[in-house]
Coordinates of C-alpha atoms and ligand atoms in Angstrom, one line a residue:
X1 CA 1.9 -23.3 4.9
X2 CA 2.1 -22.6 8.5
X3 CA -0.3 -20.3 9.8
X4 CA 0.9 -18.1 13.0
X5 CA -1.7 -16.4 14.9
X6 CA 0.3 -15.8 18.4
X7 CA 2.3 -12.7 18.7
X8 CA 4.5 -14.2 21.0
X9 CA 4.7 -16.9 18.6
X10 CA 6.0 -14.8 15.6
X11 CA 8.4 -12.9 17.9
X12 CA 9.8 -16.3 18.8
X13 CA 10.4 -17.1 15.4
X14 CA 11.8 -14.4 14.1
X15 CA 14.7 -14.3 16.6
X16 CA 15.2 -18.2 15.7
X17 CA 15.1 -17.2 11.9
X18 CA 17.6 -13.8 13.3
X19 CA 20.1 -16.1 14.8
X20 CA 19.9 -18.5 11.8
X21 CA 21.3 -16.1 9.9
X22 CA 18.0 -16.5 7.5
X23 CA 17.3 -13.7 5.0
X24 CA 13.5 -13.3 5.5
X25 CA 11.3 -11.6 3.4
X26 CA 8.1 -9.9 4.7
X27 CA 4.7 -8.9 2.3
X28 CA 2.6 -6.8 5.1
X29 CA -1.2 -7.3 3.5
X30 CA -4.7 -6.4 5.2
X31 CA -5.6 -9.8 3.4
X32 CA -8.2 -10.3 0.6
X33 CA -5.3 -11.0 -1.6
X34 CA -5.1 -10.0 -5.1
X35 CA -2.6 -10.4 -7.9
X36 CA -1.3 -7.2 -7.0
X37 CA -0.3 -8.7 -3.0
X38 CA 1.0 -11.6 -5.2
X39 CA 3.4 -10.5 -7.4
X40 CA 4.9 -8.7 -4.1
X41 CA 4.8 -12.4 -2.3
X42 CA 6.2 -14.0 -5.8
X43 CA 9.2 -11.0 -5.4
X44 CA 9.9 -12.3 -2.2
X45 CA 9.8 -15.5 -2.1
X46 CA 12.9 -15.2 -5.1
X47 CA 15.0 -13.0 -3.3
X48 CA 15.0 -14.6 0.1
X49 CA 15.4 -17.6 2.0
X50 CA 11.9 -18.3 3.6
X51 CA 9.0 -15.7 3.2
X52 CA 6.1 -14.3 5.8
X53 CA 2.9 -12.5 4.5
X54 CA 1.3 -10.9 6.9
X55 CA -2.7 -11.1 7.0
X56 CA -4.0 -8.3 9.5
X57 CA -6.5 -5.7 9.1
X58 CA -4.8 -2.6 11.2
X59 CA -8.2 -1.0 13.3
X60 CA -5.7 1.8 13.9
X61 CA -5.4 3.1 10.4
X62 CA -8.9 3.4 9.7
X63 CA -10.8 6.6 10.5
X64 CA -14.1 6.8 12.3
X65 CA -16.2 7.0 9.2
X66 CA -14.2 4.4 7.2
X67 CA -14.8 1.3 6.0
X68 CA -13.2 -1.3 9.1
X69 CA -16.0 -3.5 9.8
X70 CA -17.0 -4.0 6.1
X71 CA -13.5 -4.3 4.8
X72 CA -13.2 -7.8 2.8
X73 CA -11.9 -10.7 4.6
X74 CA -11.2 -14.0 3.5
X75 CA -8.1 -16.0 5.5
X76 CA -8.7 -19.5 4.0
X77 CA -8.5 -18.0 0.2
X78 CA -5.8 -15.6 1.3
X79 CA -3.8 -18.9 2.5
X80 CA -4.0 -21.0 -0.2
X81 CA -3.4 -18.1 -2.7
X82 CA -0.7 -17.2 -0.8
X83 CA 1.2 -20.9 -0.7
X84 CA 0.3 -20.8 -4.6
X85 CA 3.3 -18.6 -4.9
X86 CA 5.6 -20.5 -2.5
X87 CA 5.1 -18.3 1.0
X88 CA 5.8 -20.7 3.6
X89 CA 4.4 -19.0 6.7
X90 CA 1.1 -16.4 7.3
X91 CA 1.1 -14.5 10.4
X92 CA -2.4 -13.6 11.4
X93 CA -3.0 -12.3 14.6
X94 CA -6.1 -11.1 16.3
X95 CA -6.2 -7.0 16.8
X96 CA -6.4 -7.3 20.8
X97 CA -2.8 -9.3 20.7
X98 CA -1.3 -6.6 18.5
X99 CA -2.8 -4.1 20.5
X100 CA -3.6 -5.9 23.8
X101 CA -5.6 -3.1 26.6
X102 CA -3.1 0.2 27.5
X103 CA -1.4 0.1 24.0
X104 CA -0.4 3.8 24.5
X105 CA 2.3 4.3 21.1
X106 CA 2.2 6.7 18.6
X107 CA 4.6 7.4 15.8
X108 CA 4.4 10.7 13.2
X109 CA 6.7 10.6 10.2
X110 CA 6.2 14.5 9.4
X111 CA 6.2 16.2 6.1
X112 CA 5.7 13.2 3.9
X113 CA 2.5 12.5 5.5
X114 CA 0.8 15.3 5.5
X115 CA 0.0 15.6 2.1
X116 CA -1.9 13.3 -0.4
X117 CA -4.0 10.6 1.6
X118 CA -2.2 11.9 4.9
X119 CA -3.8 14.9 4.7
X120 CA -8.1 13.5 4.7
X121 CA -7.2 10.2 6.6
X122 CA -6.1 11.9 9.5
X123 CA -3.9 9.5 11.9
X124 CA -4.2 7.0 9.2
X125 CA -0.3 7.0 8.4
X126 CA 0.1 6.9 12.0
X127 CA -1.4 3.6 12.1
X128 CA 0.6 2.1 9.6
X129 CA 3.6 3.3 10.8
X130 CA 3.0 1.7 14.1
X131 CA 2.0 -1.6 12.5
X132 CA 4.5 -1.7 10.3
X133 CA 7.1 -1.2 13.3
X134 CA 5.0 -3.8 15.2
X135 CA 5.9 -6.6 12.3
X136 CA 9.0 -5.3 11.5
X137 CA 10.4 -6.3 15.2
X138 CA 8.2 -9.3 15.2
X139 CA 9.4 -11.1 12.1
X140 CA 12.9 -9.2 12.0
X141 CA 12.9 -9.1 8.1
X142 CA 15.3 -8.3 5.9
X143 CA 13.7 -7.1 3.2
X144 CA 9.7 -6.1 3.3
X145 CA 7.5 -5.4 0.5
X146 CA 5.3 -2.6 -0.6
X147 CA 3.1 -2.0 -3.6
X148 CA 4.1 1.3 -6.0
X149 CA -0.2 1.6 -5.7
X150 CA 0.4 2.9 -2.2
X151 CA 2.7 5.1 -3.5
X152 CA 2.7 7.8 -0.4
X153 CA 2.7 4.5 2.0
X154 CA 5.8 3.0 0.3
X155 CA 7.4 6.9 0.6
X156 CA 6.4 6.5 3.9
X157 CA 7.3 3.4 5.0
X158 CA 11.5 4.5 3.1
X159 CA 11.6 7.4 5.5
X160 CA 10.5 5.8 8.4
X161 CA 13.4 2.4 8.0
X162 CA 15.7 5.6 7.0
X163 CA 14.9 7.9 9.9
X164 CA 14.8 5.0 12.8
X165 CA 18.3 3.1 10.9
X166 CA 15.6 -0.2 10.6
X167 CA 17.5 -2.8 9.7
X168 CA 15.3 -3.7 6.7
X169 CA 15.4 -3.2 2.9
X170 CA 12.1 -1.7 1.6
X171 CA 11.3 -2.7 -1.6
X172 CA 8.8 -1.1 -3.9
X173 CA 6.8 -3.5 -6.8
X174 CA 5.4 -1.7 -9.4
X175 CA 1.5 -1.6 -9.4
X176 CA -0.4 -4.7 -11.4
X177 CA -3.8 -3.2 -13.6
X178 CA -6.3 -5.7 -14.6
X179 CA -6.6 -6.0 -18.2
X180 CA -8.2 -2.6 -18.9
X181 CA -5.8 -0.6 -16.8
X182 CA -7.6 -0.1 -13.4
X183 CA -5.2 -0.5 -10.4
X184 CA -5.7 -3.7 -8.8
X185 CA -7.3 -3.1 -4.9
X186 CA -9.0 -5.4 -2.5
X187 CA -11.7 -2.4 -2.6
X188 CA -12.0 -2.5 -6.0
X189 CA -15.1 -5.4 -4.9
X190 CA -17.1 -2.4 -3.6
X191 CA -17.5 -1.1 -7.2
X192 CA -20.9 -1.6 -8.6
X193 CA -20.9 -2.2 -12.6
X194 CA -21.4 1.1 -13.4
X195 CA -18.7 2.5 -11.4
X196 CA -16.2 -0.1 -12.4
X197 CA -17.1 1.0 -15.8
X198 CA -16.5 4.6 -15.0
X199 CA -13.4 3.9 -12.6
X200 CA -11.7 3.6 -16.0
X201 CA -10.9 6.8 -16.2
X202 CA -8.4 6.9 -13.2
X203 CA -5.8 4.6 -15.5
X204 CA -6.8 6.4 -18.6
X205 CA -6.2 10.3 -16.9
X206 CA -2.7 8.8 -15.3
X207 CA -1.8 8.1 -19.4
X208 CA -3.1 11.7 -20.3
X209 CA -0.6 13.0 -17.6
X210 CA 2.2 11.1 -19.1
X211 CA 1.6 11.4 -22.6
X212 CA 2.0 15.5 -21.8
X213 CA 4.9 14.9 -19.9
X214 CA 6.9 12.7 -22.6
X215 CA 6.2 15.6 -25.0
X216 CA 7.8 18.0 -22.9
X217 CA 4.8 19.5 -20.6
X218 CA 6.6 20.5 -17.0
X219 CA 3.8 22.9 -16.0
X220 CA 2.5 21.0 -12.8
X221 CA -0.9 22.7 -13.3
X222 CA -1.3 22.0 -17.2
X223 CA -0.7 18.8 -16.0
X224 CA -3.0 18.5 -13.3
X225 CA -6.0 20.5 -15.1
X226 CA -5.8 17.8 -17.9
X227 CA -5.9 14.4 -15.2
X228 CA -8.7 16.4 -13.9
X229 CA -10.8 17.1 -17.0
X230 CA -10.2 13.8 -18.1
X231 CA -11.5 12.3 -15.0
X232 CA -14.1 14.5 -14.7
X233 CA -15.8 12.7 -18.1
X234 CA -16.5 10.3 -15.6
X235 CA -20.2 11.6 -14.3
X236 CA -19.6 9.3 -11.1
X237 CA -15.8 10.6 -10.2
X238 CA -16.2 12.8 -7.2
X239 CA -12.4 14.0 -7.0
X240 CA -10.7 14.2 -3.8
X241 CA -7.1 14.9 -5.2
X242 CA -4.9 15.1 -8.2
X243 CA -1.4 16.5 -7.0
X244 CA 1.6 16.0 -8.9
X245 CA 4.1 15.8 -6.0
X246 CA 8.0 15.3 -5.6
X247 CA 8.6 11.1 -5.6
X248 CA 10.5 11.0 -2.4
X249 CA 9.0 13.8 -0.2
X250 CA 5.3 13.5 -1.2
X251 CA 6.0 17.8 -1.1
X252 CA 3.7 19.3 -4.5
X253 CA 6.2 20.2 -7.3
X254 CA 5.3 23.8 -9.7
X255 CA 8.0 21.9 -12.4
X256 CA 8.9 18.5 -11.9
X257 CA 12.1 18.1 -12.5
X258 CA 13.2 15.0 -10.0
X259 CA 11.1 11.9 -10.8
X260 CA 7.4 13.4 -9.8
X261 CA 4.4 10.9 -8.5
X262 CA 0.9 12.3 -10.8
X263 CA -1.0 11.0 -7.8
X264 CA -5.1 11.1 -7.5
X265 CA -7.9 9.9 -4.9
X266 CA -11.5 9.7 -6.4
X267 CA -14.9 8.5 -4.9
X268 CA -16.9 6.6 -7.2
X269 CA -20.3 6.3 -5.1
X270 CA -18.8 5.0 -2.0
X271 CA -15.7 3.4 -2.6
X272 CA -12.4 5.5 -2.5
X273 CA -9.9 4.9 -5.3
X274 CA -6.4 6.1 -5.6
X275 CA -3.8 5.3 -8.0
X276 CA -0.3 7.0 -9.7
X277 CA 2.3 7.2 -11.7
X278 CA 5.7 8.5 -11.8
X279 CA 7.1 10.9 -14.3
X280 CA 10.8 11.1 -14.6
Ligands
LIG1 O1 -1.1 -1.5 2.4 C1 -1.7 -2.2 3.3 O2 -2.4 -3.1 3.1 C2 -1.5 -1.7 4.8 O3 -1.5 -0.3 4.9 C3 -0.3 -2.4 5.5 C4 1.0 -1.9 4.8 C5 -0.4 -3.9 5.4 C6 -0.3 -1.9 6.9 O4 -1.4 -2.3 7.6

């Protein structure tokens, strides 16, 4: 495993890779790696010819009152679990080389951002958006990654590629549950016992959703009102959102008819918690 921290370094070795001809594959992570980042590394590792996870906590996508400077960290674990799978090379720069003093770029994908998550983590897409671009010209990858948990990010990330003609394949991975269903999530560590007890409902309310669905149920409020009681069991669940929205626009469907994301954000004490599903 060879561990990159220089940006100049990375850019240097992605235009050797580039004029190689090498097919690279890229797994953006904020680190604390979980099985979930892992089956996205274990994807790319077989479809390409050499792989780069990317180990960076992005200070731009975090709000004021979020949870930067106590977000998980852990490089030496993240490097050995990552060379477990066969990733050759882990590019972890330091925030002031990403974004060295008069870093003046923003970037707005509108519409699909400004629903969901978009909507209460104001300028948090923003962030990702310029990160991801960041890496994406660094490492010049042919394919990147993305988790079907971030389900508005990966819709994101599609448009963005589409809209700016990136050359890069994004691929989604669907989302990997630990044995009782919950989604897995490097913030899933925040959860005391009780809350991971009652976070059980988030998995459990997605199965309501598409039980309905199966048997025929298209009324995007019927649906929504029954995620919501059943997470509302949960005396802990403060909701933030349960939208059932169109897959590829993030826009809220009445009738889903195209495949439809059941997509919800709940606060179990502190920690935030999304997950989804798609119907159709
Ligand atoms: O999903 C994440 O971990 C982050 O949003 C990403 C894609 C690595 C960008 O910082």
């Amino acid at each position: 495993m060879e561990l990159i921290k220089s940006v100049a370094e990375m850019a240097e070795l992605g235009r050797k890779w580039r004029a190689e001809n090498k097919r690279v594959g890229l797994v953006p992570t904020m680190g604390y790696l979980h099985e979930g980042h892992l089956e996205l590394a274990k994807q790319a590792v077989a479809e390409n010819d050499l792989t780069v996870i990317s180990i960076f906590v992005n200070p731009i996508q975090f709000g004021a009152n979020e949870d930067l400077d106590v977000y998980p960290r852990d490089l030496e674990g993240d490097l050995a679990k990552a060379e477990s799978v066969g990733v050759k090379y882990a590019f972890a720069p330091e925030a002031a080389d990403m974004y060295p003093t008069g870093f003046a770029t923003t970037m707005d994908v509108a519409g699909v951002t400004q629903t969901l998550c978009g909507a209460s983590r104001k300028g948090h897409f923003q962030g990702v958006c310029v990160v991801l671009s960041k890496l994406f010209n660094l490492v010049q990858p042919y394919r990147a990654y993305f988790g079907q948990k971030d389900g508005q990010q990966l819709a994101v990330v599609r448009k963005l590629a589409q809209d700016l003609n990136m050359p890069v394949e994004i691929c989604g991975v669907p989302i990997v549950r630990e044995a009782d269903g919950l989604a897995k999530s490097s913030r899933n560590v925040y959860l005391d016992e009780e809350c991971r007890k009652q976070a059980l409902v988030l998995s459990q309310s997605l199965q309501v959703a598409k039980r309905l669905y199966d048997e025929g149920e298209r009324d995007a409020g019927l649906i929504k009102a029954a995620v919501q009681a059943h997470i509302e069991t949960a005396p802990l669940a403060q909701i933030e959102y349960v939208e059932l929205v169109d897959a590829v626009t993030m826009q809220p469907v009445l009738k889903p008819e195209k495949p439809a994301m059941l997509a919800l954000a709940v606060r179990f004490k502190t920690t935030r918690l999304i997950d989804n599903i798609i119907l159709g």
